[in-house]
Coordinates of C-alpha atoms and ligand atoms in Angstrom, one line a residue:
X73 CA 57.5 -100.2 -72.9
X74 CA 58.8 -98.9 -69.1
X75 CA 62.1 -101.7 -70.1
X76 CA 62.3 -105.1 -71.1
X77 CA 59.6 -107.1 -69.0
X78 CA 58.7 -110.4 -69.1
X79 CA 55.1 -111.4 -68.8
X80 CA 54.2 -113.5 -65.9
X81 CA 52.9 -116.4 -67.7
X82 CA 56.2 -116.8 -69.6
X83 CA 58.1 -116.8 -66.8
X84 CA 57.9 -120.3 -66.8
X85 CA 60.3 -120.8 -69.9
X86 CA 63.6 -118.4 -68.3
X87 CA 64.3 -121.0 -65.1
X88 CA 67.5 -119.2 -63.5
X89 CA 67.5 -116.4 -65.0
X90 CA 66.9 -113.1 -63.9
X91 CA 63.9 -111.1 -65.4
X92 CA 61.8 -108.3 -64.6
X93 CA 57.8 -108.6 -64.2
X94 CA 55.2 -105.7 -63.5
X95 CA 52.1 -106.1 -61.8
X96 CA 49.4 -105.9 -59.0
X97 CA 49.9 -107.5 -55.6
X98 CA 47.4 -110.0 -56.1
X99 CA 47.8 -111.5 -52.3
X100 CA 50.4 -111.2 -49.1
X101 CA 51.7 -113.7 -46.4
X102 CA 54.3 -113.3 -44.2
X103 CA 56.2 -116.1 -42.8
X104 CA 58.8 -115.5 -39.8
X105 CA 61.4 -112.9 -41.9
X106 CA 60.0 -114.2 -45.5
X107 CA 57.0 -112.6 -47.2
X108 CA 55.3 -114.4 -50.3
X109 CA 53.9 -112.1 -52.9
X110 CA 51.0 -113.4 -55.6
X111 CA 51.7 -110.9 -58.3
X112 CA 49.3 -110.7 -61.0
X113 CA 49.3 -109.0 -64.3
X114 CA 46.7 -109.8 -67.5
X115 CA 48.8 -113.0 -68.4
X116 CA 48.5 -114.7 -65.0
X117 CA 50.0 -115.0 -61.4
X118 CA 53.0 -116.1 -59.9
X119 CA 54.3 -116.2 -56.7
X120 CA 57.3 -114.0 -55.7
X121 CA 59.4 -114.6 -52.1
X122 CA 60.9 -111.9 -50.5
X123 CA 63.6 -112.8 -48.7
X124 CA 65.4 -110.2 -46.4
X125 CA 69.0 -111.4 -46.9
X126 CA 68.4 -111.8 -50.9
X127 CA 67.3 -107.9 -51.6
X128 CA 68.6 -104.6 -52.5
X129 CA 68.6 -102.1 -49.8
X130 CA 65.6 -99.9 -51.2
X131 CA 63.8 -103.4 -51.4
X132 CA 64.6 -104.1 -47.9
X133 CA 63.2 -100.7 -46.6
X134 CA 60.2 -101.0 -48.8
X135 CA 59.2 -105.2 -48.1
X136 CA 57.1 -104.3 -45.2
X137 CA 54.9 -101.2 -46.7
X138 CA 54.1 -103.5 -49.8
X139 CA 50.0 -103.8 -49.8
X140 CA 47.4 -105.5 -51.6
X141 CA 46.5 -104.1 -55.3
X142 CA 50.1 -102.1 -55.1
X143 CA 51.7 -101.7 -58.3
X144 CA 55.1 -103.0 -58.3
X145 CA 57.9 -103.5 -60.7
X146 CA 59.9 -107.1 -59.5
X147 CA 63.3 -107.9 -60.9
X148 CA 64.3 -111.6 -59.7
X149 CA 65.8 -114.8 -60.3
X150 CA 63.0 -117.4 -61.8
X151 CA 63.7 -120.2 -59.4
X152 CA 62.3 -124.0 -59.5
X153 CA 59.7 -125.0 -56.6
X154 CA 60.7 -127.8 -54.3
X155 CA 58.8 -130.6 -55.3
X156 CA 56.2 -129.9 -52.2
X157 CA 55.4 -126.7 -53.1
X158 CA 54.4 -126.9 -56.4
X159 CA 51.1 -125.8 -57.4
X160 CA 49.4 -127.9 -60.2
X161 CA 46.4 -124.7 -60.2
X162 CA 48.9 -122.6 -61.1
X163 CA 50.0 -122.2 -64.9
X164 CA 53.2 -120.9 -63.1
X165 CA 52.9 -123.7 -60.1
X166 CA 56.1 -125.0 -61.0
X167 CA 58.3 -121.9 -60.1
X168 CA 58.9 -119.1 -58.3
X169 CA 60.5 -115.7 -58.5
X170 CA 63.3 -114.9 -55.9
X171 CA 63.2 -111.3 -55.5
X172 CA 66.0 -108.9 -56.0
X173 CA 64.7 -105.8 -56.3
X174 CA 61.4 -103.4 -56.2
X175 CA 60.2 -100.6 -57.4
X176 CA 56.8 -99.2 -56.6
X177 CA 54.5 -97.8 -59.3
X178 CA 51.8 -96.7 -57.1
X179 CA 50.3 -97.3 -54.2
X180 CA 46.6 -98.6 -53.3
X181 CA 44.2 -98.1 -51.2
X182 CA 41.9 -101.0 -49.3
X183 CA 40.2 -102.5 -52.1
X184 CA 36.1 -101.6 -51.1
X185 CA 35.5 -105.6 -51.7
X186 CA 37.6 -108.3 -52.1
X187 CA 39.2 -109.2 -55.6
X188 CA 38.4 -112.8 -55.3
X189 CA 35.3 -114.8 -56.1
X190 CA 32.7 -112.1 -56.3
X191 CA 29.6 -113.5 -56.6
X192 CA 28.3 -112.8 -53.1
X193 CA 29.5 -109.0 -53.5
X194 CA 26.9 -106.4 -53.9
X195 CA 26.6 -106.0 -57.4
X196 CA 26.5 -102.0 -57.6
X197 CA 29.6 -102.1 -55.5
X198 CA 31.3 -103.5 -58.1
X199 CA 30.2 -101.5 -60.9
X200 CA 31.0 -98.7 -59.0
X201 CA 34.5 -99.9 -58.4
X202 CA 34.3 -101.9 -62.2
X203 CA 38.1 -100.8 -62.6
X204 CA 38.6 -103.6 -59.4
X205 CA 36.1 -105.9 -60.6
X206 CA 38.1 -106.3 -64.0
X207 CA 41.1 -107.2 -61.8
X208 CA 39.2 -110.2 -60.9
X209 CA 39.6 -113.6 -62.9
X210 CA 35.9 -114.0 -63.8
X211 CA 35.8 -110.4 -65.5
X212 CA 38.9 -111.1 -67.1
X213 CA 37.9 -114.9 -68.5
X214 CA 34.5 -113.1 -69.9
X215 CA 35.9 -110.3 -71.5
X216 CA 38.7 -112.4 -73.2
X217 CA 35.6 -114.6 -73.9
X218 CA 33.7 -111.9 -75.7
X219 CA 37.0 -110.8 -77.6
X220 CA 37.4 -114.5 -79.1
X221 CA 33.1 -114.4 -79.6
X222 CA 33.9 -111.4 -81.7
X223 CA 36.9 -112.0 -83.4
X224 CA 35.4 -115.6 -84.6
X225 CA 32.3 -113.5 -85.8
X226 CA 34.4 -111.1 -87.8
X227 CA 36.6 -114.1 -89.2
X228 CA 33.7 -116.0 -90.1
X229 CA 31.8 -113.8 -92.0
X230 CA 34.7 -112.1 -93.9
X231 CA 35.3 -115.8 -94.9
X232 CA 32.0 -115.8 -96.5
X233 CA 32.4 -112.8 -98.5
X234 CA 30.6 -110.3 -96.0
X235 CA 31.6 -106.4 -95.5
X236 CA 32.2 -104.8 -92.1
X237 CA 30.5 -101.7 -91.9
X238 CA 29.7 -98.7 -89.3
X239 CA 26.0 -97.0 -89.5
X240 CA 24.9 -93.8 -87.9
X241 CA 24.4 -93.1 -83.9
X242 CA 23.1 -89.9 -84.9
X243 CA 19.9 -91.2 -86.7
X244 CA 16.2 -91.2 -86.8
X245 CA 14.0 -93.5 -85.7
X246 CA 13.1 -97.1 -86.6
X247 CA 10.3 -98.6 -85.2
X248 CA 10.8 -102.4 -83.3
X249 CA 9.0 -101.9 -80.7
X250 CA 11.1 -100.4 -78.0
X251 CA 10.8 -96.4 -76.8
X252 CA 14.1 -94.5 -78.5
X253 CA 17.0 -92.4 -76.7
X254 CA 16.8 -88.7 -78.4
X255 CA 19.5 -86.4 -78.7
X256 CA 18.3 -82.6 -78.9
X257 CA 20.3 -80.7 -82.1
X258 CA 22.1 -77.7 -81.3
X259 CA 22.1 -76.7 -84.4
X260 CA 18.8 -77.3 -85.4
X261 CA 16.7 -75.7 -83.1
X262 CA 13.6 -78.0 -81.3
X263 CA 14.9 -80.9 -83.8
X264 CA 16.2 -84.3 -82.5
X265 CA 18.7 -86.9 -83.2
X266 CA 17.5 -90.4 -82.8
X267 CA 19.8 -93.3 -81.0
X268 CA 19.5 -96.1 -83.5
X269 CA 16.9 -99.5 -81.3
X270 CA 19.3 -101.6 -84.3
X271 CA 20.5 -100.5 -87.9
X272 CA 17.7 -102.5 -89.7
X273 CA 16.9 -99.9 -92.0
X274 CA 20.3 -98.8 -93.1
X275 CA 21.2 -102.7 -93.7
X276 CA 18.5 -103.1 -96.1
X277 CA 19.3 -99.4 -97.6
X278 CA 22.8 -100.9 -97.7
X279 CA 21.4 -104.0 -99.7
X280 CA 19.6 -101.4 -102.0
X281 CA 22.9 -100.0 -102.3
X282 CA 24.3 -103.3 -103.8
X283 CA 26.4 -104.4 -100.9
X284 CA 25.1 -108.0 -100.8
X285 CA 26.6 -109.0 -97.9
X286 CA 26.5 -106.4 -94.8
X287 CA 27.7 -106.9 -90.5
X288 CA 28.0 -104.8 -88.1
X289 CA 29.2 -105.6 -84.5
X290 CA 26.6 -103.2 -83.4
X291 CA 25.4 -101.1 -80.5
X292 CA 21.9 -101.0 -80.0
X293 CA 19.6 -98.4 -77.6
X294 CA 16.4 -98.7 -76.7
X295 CA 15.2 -96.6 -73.7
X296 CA 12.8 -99.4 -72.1
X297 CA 11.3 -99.8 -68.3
X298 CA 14.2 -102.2 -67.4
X299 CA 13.3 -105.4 -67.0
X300 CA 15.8 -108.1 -65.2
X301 CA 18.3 -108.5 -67.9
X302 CA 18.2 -105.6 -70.5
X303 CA 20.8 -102.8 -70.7
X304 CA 19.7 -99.7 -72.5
X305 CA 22.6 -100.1 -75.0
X306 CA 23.7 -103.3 -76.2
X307 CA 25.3 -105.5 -78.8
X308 CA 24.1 -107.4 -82.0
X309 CA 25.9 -109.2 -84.1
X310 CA 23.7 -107.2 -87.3
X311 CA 23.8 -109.4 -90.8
X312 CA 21.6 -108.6 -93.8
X313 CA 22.5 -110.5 -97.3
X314 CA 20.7 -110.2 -100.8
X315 CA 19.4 -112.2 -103.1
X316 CA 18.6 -114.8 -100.3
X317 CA 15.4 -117.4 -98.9
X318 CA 14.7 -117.7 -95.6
X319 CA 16.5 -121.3 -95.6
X320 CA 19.6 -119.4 -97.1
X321 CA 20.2 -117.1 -93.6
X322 CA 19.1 -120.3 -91.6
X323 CA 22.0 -122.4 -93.0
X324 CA 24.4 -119.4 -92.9
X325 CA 23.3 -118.7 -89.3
X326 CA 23.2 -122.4 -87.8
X327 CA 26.6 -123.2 -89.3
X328 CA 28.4 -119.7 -88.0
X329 CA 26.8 -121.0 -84.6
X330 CA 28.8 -124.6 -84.7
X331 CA 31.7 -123.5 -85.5
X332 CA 31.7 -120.4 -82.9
X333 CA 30.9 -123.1 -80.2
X334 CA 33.3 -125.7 -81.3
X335 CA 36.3 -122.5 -81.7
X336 CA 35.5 -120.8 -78.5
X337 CA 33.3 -123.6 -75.9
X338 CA 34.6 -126.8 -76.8
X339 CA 34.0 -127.7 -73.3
X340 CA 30.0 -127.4 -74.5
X341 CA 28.2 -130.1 -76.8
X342 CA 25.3 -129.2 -79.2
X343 CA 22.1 -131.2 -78.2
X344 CA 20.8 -131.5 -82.0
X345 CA 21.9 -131.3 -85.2
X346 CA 20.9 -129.8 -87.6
X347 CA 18.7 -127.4 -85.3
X348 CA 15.4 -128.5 -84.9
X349 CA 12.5 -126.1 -86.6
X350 CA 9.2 -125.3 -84.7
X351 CA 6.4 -123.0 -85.7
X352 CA 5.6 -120.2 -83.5
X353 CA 2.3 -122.0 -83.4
X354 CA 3.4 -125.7 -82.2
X355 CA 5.5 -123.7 -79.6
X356 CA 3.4 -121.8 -78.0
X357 CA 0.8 -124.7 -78.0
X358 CA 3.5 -127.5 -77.0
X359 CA 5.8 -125.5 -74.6
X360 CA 3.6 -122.0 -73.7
X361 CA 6.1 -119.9 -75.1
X362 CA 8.4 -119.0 -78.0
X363 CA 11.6 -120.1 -76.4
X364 CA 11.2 -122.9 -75.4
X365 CA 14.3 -124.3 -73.7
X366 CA 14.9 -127.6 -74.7
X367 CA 18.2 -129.6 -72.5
X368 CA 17.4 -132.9 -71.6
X369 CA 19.6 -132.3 -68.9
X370 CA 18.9 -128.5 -67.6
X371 CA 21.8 -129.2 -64.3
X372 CA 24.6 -129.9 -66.9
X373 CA 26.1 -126.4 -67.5
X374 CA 27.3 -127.7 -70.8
X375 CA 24.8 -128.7 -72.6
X376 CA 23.3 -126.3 -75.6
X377 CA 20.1 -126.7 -77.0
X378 CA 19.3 -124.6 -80.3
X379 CA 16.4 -124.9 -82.1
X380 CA 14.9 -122.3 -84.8
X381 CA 11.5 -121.0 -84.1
X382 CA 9.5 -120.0 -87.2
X383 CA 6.3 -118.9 -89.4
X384 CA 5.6 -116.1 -86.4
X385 CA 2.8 -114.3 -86.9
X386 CA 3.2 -110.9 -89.0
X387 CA 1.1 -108.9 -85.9
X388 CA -0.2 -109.1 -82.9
X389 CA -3.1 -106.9 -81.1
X390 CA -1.6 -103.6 -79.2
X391 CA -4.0 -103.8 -76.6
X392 CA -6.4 -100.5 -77.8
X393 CA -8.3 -102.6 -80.8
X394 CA -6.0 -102.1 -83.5
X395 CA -2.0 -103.9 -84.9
X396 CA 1.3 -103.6 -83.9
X397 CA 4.1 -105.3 -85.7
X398 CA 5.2 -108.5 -84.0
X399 CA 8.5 -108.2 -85.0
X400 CA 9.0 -105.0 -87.2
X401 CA 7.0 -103.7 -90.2
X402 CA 9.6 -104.6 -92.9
X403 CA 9.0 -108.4 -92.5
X404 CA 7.7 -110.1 -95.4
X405 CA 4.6 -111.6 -95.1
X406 CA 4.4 -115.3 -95.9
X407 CA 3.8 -115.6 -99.6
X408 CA 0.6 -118.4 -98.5
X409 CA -1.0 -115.7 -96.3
X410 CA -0.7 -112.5 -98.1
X411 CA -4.5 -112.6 -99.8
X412 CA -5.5 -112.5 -95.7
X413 CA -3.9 -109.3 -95.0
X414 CA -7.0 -107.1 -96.1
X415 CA -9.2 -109.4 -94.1
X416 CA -8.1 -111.4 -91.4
X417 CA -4.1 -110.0 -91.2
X418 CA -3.8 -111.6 -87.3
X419 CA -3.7 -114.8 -89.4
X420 CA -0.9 -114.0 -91.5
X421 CA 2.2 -115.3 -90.7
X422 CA 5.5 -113.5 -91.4
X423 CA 8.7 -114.8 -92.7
X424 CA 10.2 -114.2 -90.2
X425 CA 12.4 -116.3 -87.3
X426 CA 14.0 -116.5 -83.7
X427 CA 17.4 -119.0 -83.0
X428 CA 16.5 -120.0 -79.5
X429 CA 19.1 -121.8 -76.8
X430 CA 18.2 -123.3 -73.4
X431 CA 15.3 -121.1 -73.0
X432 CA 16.8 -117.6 -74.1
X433 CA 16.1 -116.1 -77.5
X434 CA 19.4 -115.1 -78.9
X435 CA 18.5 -114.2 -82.2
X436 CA 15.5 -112.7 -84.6
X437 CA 15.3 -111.6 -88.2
X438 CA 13.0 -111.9 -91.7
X439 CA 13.2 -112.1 -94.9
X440 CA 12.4 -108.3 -95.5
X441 CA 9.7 -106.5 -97.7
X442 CA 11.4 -104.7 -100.9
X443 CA 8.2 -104.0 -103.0
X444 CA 7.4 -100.2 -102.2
X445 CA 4.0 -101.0 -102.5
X446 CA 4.0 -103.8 -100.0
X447 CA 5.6 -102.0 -97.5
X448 CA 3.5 -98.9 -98.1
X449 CA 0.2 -101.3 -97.5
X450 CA 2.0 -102.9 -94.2
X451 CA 2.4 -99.0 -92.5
X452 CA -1.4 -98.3 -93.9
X453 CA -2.9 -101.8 -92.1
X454 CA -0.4 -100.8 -88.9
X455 CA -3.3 -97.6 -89.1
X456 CA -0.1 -95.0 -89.5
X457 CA -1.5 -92.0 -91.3
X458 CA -0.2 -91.5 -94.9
X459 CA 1.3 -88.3 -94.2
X460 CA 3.5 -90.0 -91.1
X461 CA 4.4 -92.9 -93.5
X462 CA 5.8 -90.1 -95.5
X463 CA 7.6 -88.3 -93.1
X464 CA 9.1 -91.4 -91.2
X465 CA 9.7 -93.8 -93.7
X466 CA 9.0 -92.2 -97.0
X467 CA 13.4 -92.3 -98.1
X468 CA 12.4 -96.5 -97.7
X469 CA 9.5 -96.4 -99.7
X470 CA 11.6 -94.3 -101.9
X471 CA 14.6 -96.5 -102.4
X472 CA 12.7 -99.5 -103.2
X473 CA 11.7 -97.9 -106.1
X474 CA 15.3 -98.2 -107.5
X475 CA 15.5 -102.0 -108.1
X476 CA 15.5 -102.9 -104.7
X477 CA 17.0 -106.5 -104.5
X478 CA 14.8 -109.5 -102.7
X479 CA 17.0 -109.8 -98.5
X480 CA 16.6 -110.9 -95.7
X481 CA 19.1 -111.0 -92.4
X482 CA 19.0 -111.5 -88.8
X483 CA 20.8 -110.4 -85.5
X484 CA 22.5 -112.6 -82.6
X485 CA 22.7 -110.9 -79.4
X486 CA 26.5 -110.8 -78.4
X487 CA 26.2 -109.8 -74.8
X488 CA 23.7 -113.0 -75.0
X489 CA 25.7 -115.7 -76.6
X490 CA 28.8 -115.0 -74.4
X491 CA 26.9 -114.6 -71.2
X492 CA 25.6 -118.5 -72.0
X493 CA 28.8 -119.9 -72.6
X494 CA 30.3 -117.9 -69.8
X495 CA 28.1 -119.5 -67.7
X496 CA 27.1 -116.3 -66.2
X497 CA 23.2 -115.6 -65.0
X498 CA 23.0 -112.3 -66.4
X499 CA 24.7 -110.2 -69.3
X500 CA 26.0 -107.8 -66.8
X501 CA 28.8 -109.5 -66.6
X502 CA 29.9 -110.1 -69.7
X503 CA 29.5 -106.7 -70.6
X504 CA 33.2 -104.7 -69.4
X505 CA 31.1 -100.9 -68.5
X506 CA 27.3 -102.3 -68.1
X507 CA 24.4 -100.1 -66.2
X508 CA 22.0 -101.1 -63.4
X509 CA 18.8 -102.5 -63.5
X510 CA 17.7 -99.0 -63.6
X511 CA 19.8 -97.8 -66.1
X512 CA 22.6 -95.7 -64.2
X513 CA 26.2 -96.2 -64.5
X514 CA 27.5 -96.2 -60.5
X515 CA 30.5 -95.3 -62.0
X516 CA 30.6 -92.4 -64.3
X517 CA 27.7 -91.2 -62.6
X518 CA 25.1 -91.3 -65.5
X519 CA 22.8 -90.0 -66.0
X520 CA 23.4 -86.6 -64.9
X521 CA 22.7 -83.0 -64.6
X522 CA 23.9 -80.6 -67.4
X523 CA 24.6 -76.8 -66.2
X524 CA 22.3 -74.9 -67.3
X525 CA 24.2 -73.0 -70.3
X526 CA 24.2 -76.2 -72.0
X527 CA 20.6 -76.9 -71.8
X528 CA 20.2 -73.4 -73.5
X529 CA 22.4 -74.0 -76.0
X530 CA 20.3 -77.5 -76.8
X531 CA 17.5 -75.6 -77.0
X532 CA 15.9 -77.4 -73.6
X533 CA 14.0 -76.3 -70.7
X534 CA 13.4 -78.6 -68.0
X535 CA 9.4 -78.6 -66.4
X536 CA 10.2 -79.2 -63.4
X537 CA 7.3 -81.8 -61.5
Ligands
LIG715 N1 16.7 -105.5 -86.4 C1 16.2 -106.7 -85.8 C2 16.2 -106.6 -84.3 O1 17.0 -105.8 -83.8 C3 16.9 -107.9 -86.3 C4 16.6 -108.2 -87.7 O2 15.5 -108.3 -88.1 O3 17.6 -108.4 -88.4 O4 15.6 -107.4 -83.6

């Protein structure tokens, strides 16, 4: 610590005493000889007079270069408001600091936009500038929004017995659907790293490995055309349990999501519960899709409406006559449907399910295969060539030949659940570094160009178009 400092929001609790507060010039007016500061620092605003006759002679010569977004030290006397000027929108409304002294940190220049309400500023302005945009209240509600999300994820689940763990960036890769981010290996010449699309298959290696109860906040990557909302890297709350139905994740799931709303929204109300549970089928037939969004009242911003979304089918057509995974290949078909999967496997349904919320899905996992020869038949019907089965997934067929335990988990989208009770229209921003539509960070620059020493050393050569 610089010296003893008081936050901003406590100032509040020393009335006539002097204290110290550091901060950012949040906003300037200057009346006749007075000037009014709004100082700001990340526990709130306050507002700070200057008055000429009341400050030290380096304040004095400094009171008229002092700028928006400077970075000031204050030392002042915490004075009570007159009873007119008292701001009931201000957690420190009912006082004011009478300035003694100053001290500049640093200066600043013009901020590019104004750090006020943003949502008519050009958004890659901002994310150029992000350091500014945090200044701003909304960034910093949603991010201390996320923080609470998160904490109340970690508490929860450590309550019930589960173990945080970290999985591999470095990987190889897992196949749900999305095209993968590789990373060339120096040391291994023309060999690749793999960016993990989600850690589904070290989860159920973990369950193999007689963990039980696995999370992970987790980063996911997945290098897709972008579409509206997705970032290439994002975060999943990533749960996998053993020895578990299907109704045993949904109860875990649906009760972690109550509480998370009553300890972080209260503000919100949950439309039904217990969730209501619709097939894939009577969704897609009832609503045309298979997240469906449910309010009664879509204008009231506080209104939630969850509902579970099961039985979805185990695979869908990819377009060029053959199967793709609906969801990934290490659901477990339904036990009803699996004499169909030699001869009509479009009809087979998985055990698999989606938590959906006011039209969004936020959540999708199974109950997953752990027969070797179950899953071995899945990758043959999915028309992968045994010798690829092998080489891509041969360690999974491998471990469940060690008493691989029956599990099944799933995985809420973070960036997902905080942007709905954030109220925000887009992840974006709830997310404190997030990329473009296109996938560049304005910011750091990325992606970028690597000198061409590097790329040797990677073992690359660019083609150029
Ligand atoms: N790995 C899956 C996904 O990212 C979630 C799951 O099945 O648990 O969608």
């Amino acid at each position: 610590m610089l010296e003893l400092r008081t936050p901003i929001r406590e100032t509040v609790k020393a009335l006539g005493q002097e204290v110290v507060i550091f901060g950012w010039v949040n906003s300037r007016r200057d009346m006749g000889k007075l000037a009014f500061l709004d100082m700001r620092d990340s526990s709130g605003l306050m507002q700070v007079v200057l008055v000429p006759a009341e400050l030290s002679e380096r304040a004095l010569g400094l009171m008229s270069d002092i700028r928006l977004e400077y970075c000031l030290k204050i030392t002042g006397i915490v004075n009570k408001r007159g009873e007119k000027q008292i701001n009931p929108n201000l957690e420190t409304g009912a006082v004011e600091l009478l300035a003694k002294d100053i001290e500049i940190f640093n200066l600043s220049k013009t901020p590019p936009f104004e750090l006020g309400d943003t949502k008519n500023i050009h958004e890659e302005l901002r994310m150029k500038y992000r350091y500014l945009d945090l200044r701003t209240d909304r960034m910093r509600r949603n991010i201390i929004l996320r923080d609470k999300v998160i904490t109340f994820f970690r508490d929860f689940l450590h309550r019930e017995g589960f173990i945080e763990f970290e999985t591999p960036i470095l990987t190889k890769g897992t196949p749900e659907g999305s095209r993968e981010y590789l990373v060339p290996s120096r040391l291994h010449d023309g060999k690749f790293y793999v960016l993990p699309q989600s850690p589904q298959q070290f989860k159920q290696l973990l369950m193999v490995g007689g963990m039980e109860k696995y999370f992970q906040i987790a980063r996911c990557f997945r290098d897709e055309d972008q579409r509206g909302d997705r970032q290439p890297e994002f975060t999943q709350l990533d749960l996998e349990m053993s020895f578990v139905t299907q109704e045993d994740v949904l109860a875990l799931n649906e009760k972690m999501m109550i509480e998370l709303v009553k300890t972080v929204a209260p503000e919100k109300k949950i439309l039904q519960v217990p969730f209501p549970r619709i097939s894939y089928r009577d969704s897609m037939e009832k609503y045309g899709n298979d997240k469906p969004d449910l309010r009664q009242d879509k204008t009231d911003p506080n209104e939630l409406a969850f509902a579970w979304i099961v039985d979805f089918p185990m695979f869908e057509t990819d377009g060029e006559g053959g199967i793709q995974a609906a969801h990934h290949p290490f659901c477990m078909p339904h036990p009803e449907d699996v004499g169909l999967l030699d001869t009509e496997p479009l009809k087979v349904r998985a055990a698999s399910y989606d938590l959906v919320m006011n039209g969004y899905e936020l959540s999708s996992g199974s109950i997953r295969i752990h027969h070797r020869d179950l899953q071995n038949k899945i990758f043959q019907l999915l028309g992968i060539p045994d010798e690829l089965i092998q080489a891509r997934f041969g360690h999974m067929l491998e471990a469940f030949e060690y008493g691989a335990p029956p599990h099944g988990g799933m995985a809420p989208g973070i960036d997902r659940i905080v942007m709905l009770l954030a109220n925000e229209p887009n992840i974006r921003e709830v997310i404190a570094f997030p990329k473009t539509g296109d996938a560049r960070d304005p910011l750091m620059g990325a992606p970028s160009e690597i000198e061409e020493k590097r790329l040797r050393e990677a073992h690359i050569d660019i083609r150029k178009k």
